[in-house]
Amino acid sequence: MDVDGVVKVWRFSPNPATISTIMFKAPLMSLEWASKSDRMMLLGSSSGSIKMYDVEAKKPLCEVDIVSTHPRVLSLSCSPSSTSFVSSSATNARSRHRSSDSEPSSSSKLLVWDMKVMKIQRELQLKPGVGCVNCTNYNHNGNLLVTGGMDGMIRIFDMHRYESLLSWQAHTGETYATQFSPDETSIYSMGSDGKFIQWSINRIGEKVCDLPIHEGATGPFVMSGFGGYHRQHVPRGKLFAFDSAGKHLLTCAPYGGIIYQRQREQGLMRTLTILGHKTPVVNVDWCASFNTGMCLTGSMDGRVQVTTLLSQ
């Protein structure tokens, strides 16, 4: 997916090949595969629409408009246990500077949709002054949803009652990325303050530890070139990913990806650097099967690299 509104779906085995290309009239801001399916995809734009696309049939199934006052679809997350998905959409104004001491200059709407009919089921209520909700993630059974906001807060929602359960100040500045730990006893977060933090779920807002992370892992991501060319990418999407066993962590880095091993005492130990990129890596993912693991790294110049790791 790129900011020009083009999505390419690739088959990586036995040889990398494009199997579908999707054109959007507006820049794309979010993408999510439908749960329990490898053919349905949700795409969120900057112009107030969400499109469902059938990868195998290579055609859009439907396109719906969201609230006109909040056209930028920053995040999409599908429930792993139902046909529901959540969208976070924001106003066009986005600034770190506040118009007053209490109100940020942008706001979000958290909407719960029914994928079968592509209609809004419910709106998750946010207090005034929250600003943009940058990221959303379900837990393994879809009962809980964790979000990270422009106000630096982490919020956990009960998706049966559609109400906020817990919230706490996680970062000084924005919370860019949040994720449940593989055993779901903790939540990990990255923020604009450059910190990577592990939080306890059982004890509200209690920090388990500040994890040592390399500089630049949380952005901002900058690409420069000849003639004074300068471009900055606001962190969005998957900034870190765990392997299937939850023992290793893949993160973004200036010219590749960096893998850490989780340890009880030290927290994280740097174990491997994945090279191959000429510009900053801005998104990562990790899939694993049997004795091999595949790391995906995507950089600012539109390059996606698939690296296969062999177990030892």
Short mmCIF file of C-alpha atoms in Angstrom, two decimals:
data_model
loop_
_atom_site.label_atom_id
_atom_site.label_comp_id
_atom_site.label_asym_id
_atom_site.label_seq_id
_atom_site.Cartn_x
_atom_site.Cartn_y
_atom_site.Cartn_z
CA MET A 1 0.00 0.00 0.00
CA ASP A 2 1.32 3.48 -0.82
CA VAL A 3 0.19 7.05 -0.25
CA ASP A 4 -0.71 7.46 -3.93
CA GLY A 5 -3.67 5.11 -3.54
CA VAL A 6 -2.16 1.95 -5.05
CA VAL A 7 -2.24 -1.45 -3.33
CA LYS A 8 -0.37 -4.46 -4.68
CA VAL A 9 -0.98 -7.98 -3.38
CA TRP A 10 1.98 -10.31 -3.77
CA ARG A 11 2.48 -14.06 -3.73
CA PHE A 12 5.93 -14.70 -2.30
CA SER A 13 6.21 -18.46 -2.94
CA PRO A 14 7.67 -20.09 -4.93
CA ASN A 15 8.70 -16.79 -6.58
CA PRO A 16 7.50 -13.27 -5.76
CA ALA A 17 4.74 -12.17 -8.14
CA THR A 18 1.95 -9.59 -8.16
CA ILE A 19 -1.46 -11.26 -8.10
CA SER A 20 -3.63 -8.14 -7.77
CA THR A 21 -3.32 -4.37 -8.12
CA ILE A 22 -5.91 -2.05 -6.58
CA MET A 23 -6.26 1.59 -7.59
CA PHE A 24 -7.82 4.14 -5.25
CA LYS A 25 -8.78 7.69 -6.19
CA ALA A 26 -7.49 9.08 -2.88
CA PRO A 27 -4.40 8.42 -0.74
CA LEU A 28 -4.71 5.30 1.40
CA MET A 29 -4.05 5.45 5.13
CA SER A 30 -4.96 1.99 6.46
CA LEU A 31 -5.30 -1.64 5.39
CA GLU A 32 -6.57 -4.77 7.12
CA TRP A 33 -7.18 -8.35 6.03
CA ALA A 34 -10.58 -9.70 7.00
CA SER A 35 -10.22 -12.24 9.82
CA LYS A 36 -10.18 -15.92 8.83
CA SER A 37 -9.85 -14.99 5.16
CA ASP A 38 -6.97 -14.51 2.76
CA ARG A 39 -9.07 -12.99 0.00
CA MET A 40 -11.05 -10.13 1.59
CA MET A 41 -9.30 -6.87 2.35
CA LEU A 42 -10.44 -3.58 3.89
CA LEU A 43 -8.90 -0.30 2.70
CA GLY A 44 -9.28 3.07 4.40
CA SER A 45 -8.70 6.31 2.51
CA SER A 46 -8.05 9.95 3.38
CA SER A 47 -11.25 11.05 1.66
CA GLY A 48 -13.81 9.44 3.95
CA SER A 49 -14.37 5.98 2.49
CA ILE A 50 -13.74 2.32 3.33
CA LYS A 51 -13.57 -0.20 0.51
CA MET A 52 -13.88 -3.99 0.71
CA TYR A 53 -11.91 -5.75 -1.99
CA ASP A 54 -11.91 -9.38 -3.16
CA VAL A 55 -8.31 -10.27 -3.98
CA GLU A 56 -9.10 -13.52 -5.80
CA ALA A 57 -11.87 -12.04 -7.95
CA LYS A 58 -9.78 -8.85 -8.35
CA LYS A 59 -12.75 -6.55 -7.85
CA PRO A 60 -14.23 -4.27 -5.16
CA LEU A 61 -17.25 -5.71 -3.36
CA CYS A 62 -18.47 -2.48 -1.83
CA GLU A 63 -17.44 0.99 -0.76
CA VAL A 64 -18.98 2.94 2.11
CA ASP A 65 -18.65 6.54 3.24
CA ILE A 66 -17.92 7.35 6.85
CA VAL A 67 -18.75 10.49 8.82
CA SER A 68 -17.93 13.47 6.58
CA THR A 69 -16.45 15.46 9.46
CA HIS A 70 -13.84 12.73 10.05
CA PRO A 71 -12.64 11.63 6.60
CA ARG A 72 -9.15 10.28 7.37
CA VAL A 73 -9.33 6.54 8.16
CA LEU A 74 -6.22 6.15 10.31
CA SER A 75 -6.72 2.57 11.47
CA LEU A 76 -8.77 -0.54 10.70
CA SER A 77 -8.92 -3.65 12.90
CA CYS A 78 -10.99 -6.80 12.33
CA SER A 79 -12.33 -8.86 15.21
CA PRO A 80 -10.79 -12.37 15.23
CA SER A 81 -14.04 -13.92 16.47
CA SER A 82 -16.86 -12.17 14.58
CA THR A 83 -17.70 -10.20 11.45
CA SER A 84 -17.15 -6.88 13.21
CA PHE A 85 -14.34 -4.43 12.57
CA VAL A 86 -13.35 -1.10 14.09
CA SER A 87 -12.36 2.05 12.22
CA SER A 88 -10.61 5.09 13.65
CA SER A 89 -11.31 8.15 11.53
CA ALA A 90 -10.05 11.66 12.16
CA THR A 91 -10.68 15.24 11.11
CA ASN A 92 -8.50 16.76 8.41
CA ALA A 93 -6.73 19.12 10.81
CA ARG A 94 -3.81 17.38 12.45
CA SER A 95 -1.35 19.36 14.48
CA ARG A 96 0.77 18.80 17.54
CA HIS A 97 0.00 22.39 18.53
CA ARG A 98 -3.18 22.81 20.49
CA SER A 99 -5.72 25.54 19.94
CA SER A 100 -6.16 25.67 23.72
CA ASP A 101 -4.58 24.01 26.71
CA SER A 102 -7.36 21.45 26.90
CA GLU A 103 -8.32 20.69 23.28
CA PRO A 104 -6.16 19.27 20.48
CA SER A 105 -6.80 20.65 16.99
CA SER A 106 -8.12 17.31 15.68
CA SER A 107 -10.49 14.61 16.86
CA SER A 108 -11.43 11.00 16.10
CA LYS A 109 -14.42 8.73 15.87
CA LEU A 110 -14.17 5.06 16.82
CA LEU A 111 -16.83 3.15 14.89
CA VAL A 112 -17.78 -0.54 15.10
CA TRP A 113 -18.98 -1.99 11.76
CA ASP A 114 -20.73 -5.18 10.66
CA MET A 115 -18.68 -6.49 7.75
CA LYS A 116 -21.55 -8.56 6.32
CA VAL A 117 -23.70 -5.52 5.59
CA MET A 118 -20.98 -2.83 5.87
CA LYS A 119 -23.05 -0.73 8.26
CA ILE A 120 -22.15 0.98 11.53
CA GLN A 121 -23.19 -1.01 14.59
CA ARG A 122 -22.02 1.27 17.36
CA GLU A 123 -19.78 4.21 18.18
CA LEU A 124 -17.25 3.81 20.99
CA GLN A 125 -17.45 6.94 23.10
CA LEU A 126 -14.36 9.12 23.50
CA LYS A 127 -14.02 11.98 25.94
CA PRO A 128 -13.54 15.51 24.54
CA GLY A 129 -9.92 16.45 23.93
CA VAL A 130 -8.72 12.96 22.98
CA GLY A 131 -7.43 14.03 19.56
CA CYS A 132 -6.61 11.42 16.91
CA VAL A 133 -6.76 7.73 17.76
CA ASN A 134 -3.66 6.54 15.95
CA CYS A 135 -3.90 2.76 16.36
CA THR A 136 -6.36 -0.01 17.26
CA ASN A 137 -5.80 -3.71 18.03
CA TYR A 138 -8.01 -6.57 19.23
CA ASN A 139 -6.90 -9.27 21.63
CA HIS A 140 -6.98 -12.94 20.54
CA ASN A 141 -10.73 -13.53 21.13
CA GLY A 142 -12.06 -10.10 20.21
CA ASN A 143 -13.31 -9.29 23.71
CA LEU A 144 -10.91 -6.36 24.19
CA LEU A 145 -9.69 -3.53 21.99
CA VAL A 146 -6.60 -1.45 22.79
CA THR A 147 -6.05 2.00 21.27
CA GLY A 148 -3.26 4.56 21.32
CA GLY A 149 -3.97 8.27 20.97
CA MET A 150 -2.53 11.61 20.00
CA ASP A 151 -2.93 12.59 23.66
CA GLY A 152 -0.44 9.89 24.70
CA MET A 153 -3.11 7.74 26.32
CA ILE A 154 -3.74 4.00 26.06
CA ARG A 155 -7.39 2.95 26.28
CA ILE A 156 -8.87 -0.54 26.58
CA PHE A 157 -12.47 -1.13 25.48
CA ASP A 158 -14.83 -3.94 26.42
CA MET A 159 -16.22 -5.02 23.04
CA HIS A 160 -19.22 -6.80 24.56
CA ARG A 161 -20.44 -3.71 26.37
CA TYR A 162 -18.88 -1.23 23.93
CA GLU A 163 -17.44 0.88 26.71
CA SER A 164 -14.06 2.00 27.98
CA LEU A 165 -12.65 -0.23 30.71
CA LEU A 166 -9.22 1.25 31.43
CA SER A 167 -7.10 4.21 30.39
CA TRP A 168 -3.76 5.69 31.42
CA GLN A 169 -1.10 8.14 30.29
CA ALA A 170 1.49 6.09 28.42
CA HIS A 171 3.72 8.61 26.61
CA THR A 172 4.75 12.24 26.65
CA GLY A 173 3.43 13.18 23.22
CA GLU A 174 1.61 10.76 20.94
CA THR A 175 1.15 7.01 21.29
CA TYR A 176 1.96 5.65 17.83
CA ALA A 177 1.57 1.88 18.23
CA THR A 178 0.06 -0.53 20.76
CA GLN A 179 -0.17 -4.30 20.89
CA PHE A 180 -1.13 -7.04 23.33
CA SER A 181 1.72 -9.33 24.35
CA PRO A 182 1.49 -12.88 22.96
CA ASP A 183 0.36 -14.17 26.38
CA GLU A 184 -1.94 -11.14 26.81
CA THR A 185 -0.70 -10.26 30.28
CA SER A 186 0.87 -7.03 29.03
CA ILE A 187 0.49 -4.27 26.47
CA TYR A 188 3.46 -2.88 24.55
CA SER A 189 3.49 0.68 23.23
CA MET A 190 5.71 3.02 21.21
CA GLY A 191 5.42 6.79 21.30
CA SER A 192 6.76 10.05 19.95
CA ASP A 193 8.91 10.39 23.08
CA GLY A 194 11.10 7.62 21.65
CA LYS A 195 10.11 5.11 24.33
CA PHE A 196 9.11 1.47 24.02
CA ILE A 197 7.21 0.41 27.16
CA GLN A 198 5.67 -2.76 28.56
CA TRP A 199 2.52 -2.21 30.66
CA SER A 200 0.67 -4.55 33.01
CA ILE A 201 -2.96 -5.34 32.15
CA ASN A 202 -3.79 -6.68 35.62
CA ARG A 203 -2.51 -3.57 37.43
CA ILE A 204 -3.94 -0.51 35.68
CA GLY A 205 -1.32 1.79 34.23
CA GLU A 206 1.56 0.07 36.01
CA LYS A 207 4.74 0.12 33.96
CA VAL A 208 6.47 -3.26 33.87
CA CYS A 209 9.61 -1.79 32.30
CA ASP A 210 11.09 0.70 29.86
CA LEU A 211 12.58 -1.49 27.15
CA PRO A 212 15.95 -0.49 25.66
CA ILE A 213 15.36 0.29 21.99
CA HIS A 214 17.62 1.79 19.33
CA GLU A 215 17.31 5.41 18.28
CA GLY A 216 14.89 5.96 15.40
CA ALA A 217 12.71 2.90 16.11
CA THR A 218 9.71 5.10 16.88
CA GLY A 219 10.33 7.73 14.18
CA PRO A 220 10.07 10.32 12.91
CA PHE A 221 11.24 8.72 9.67
CA VAL A 222 13.13 11.08 7.35
CA MET A 223 14.30 10.59 3.78
CA SER A 224 16.61 13.13 2.13
CA GLY A 225 18.41 13.39 -1.18
CA PHE A 226 20.04 15.61 -3.76
CA GLY A 227 18.98 19.21 -4.27
CA GLY A 228 17.73 19.61 -0.73
CA TYR A 229 15.05 16.91 -1.09
CA HIS A 230 13.52 16.23 2.32
CA ARG A 231 10.52 14.11 3.26
CA GLN A 232 9.22 13.13 6.68
CA HIS A 233 6.87 10.24 7.38
CA VAL A 234 4.58 10.31 10.41
CA PRO A 235 4.78 6.89 12.13
CA ARG A 236 1.69 4.84 11.36
CA GLY A 237 0.87 1.15 11.16
CA LYS A 238 2.91 -1.73 12.53
CA LEU A 239 6.10 -0.35 14.07
CA PHE A 240 6.96 -3.64 15.82
CA ALA A 241 5.98 -7.30 15.53
CA PHE A 242 6.46 -10.44 17.64
CA ASP A 243 7.23 -13.87 16.24
CA SER A 244 4.63 -16.62 16.75
CA ALA A 245 6.28 -17.82 19.97
CA GLY A 246 6.53 -14.30 21.39
CA LYS A 247 10.27 -14.72 22.05
CA HIS A 248 11.59 -12.30 19.42
CA LEU A 249 10.66 -8.79 18.35
CA LEU A 250 11.14 -7.11 14.95
CA THR A 251 11.44 -3.31 14.84
CA CYS A 252 11.97 -0.49 12.32
CA ALA A 253 15.45 0.96 11.74
CA PRO A 254 17.05 3.57 9.44
CA TYR A 255 18.18 1.06 6.78
CA GLY A 256 16.55 -2.23 7.68
CA GLY A 257 14.96 -4.11 10.56
CA ILE A 258 16.39 -5.00 13.95
CA ILE A 259 15.45 -8.17 15.84
CA TYR A 260 15.55 -8.39 19.63
CA GLN A 261 15.21 -11.40 21.90
CA ARG A 262 12.93 -11.02 24.91
CA GLN A 263 14.63 -11.66 28.24
CA ARG A 264 13.26 -11.50 31.76
CA GLU A 265 16.07 -9.55 33.41
CA GLN A 266 17.41 -7.33 30.61
CA GLY A 267 14.06 -6.95 28.83
CA LEU A 268 15.45 -7.01 25.29
CA MET A 269 18.73 -8.19 23.80
CA ARG A 270 19.64 -7.14 20.26
CA THR A 271 20.36 -10.25 18.21
CA LEU A 272 20.19 -9.52 14.47
CA THR A 273 20.11 -6.66 11.96
CA ILE A 274 18.31 -7.16 8.65
CA LEU A 275 19.89 -5.01 5.95
CA GLY A 276 18.87 -4.34 2.36
CA HIS A 277 17.04 -1.02 2.46
CA LYS A 278 18.35 2.36 1.31
CA THR A 279 15.75 4.43 3.16
CA PRO A 280 14.16 4.15 6.63
CA VAL A 281 11.97 1.12 7.30
CA VAL A 282 8.55 2.39 8.43
CA ASN A 283 6.52 -0.85 8.81
CA VAL A 284 7.35 -4.41 9.79
CA ASP A 285 5.60 -7.75 10.14
CA TRP A 286 6.51 -11.28 11.04
CA CYS A 287 4.93 -14.57 10.02
CA ALA A 288 6.25 -17.94 11.06
CA SER A 289 5.54 -21.53 10.13
CA PHE A 290 7.28 -24.71 11.21
CA ASN A 291 11.05 -24.13 11.29
CA THR A 292 11.23 -20.96 9.21
CA GLY A 293 10.17 -17.43 9.93
CA MET A 294 9.59 -14.70 7.38
CA CYS A 295 10.24 -11.08 8.28
CA LEU A 296 8.67 -8.34 6.19
CA THR A 297 10.11 -4.84 6.14
CA GLY A 298 8.71 -1.90 4.17
CA SER A 299 10.64 1.33 3.60
CA MET A 300 9.86 4.92 2.60
CA ASP A 301 10.92 4.40 -1.03
CA GLY A 302 8.17 1.81 -1.57
CA ARG A 303 10.43 -1.22 -1.25
CA VAL A 304 9.15 -4.33 0.53
CA GLN A 305 11.67 -6.98 1.53
CA VAL A 306 10.92 -10.55 2.60
CA THR A 307 13.68 -12.14 4.70
CA THR A 308 13.56 -15.82 5.63
CA LEU A 309 15.15 -16.76 8.93
CA LEU A 310 16.26 -20.33 9.58
CA SER A 311 15.89 -21.69 13.09
CA GLN A 312 19.00 -22.82 14.94
#
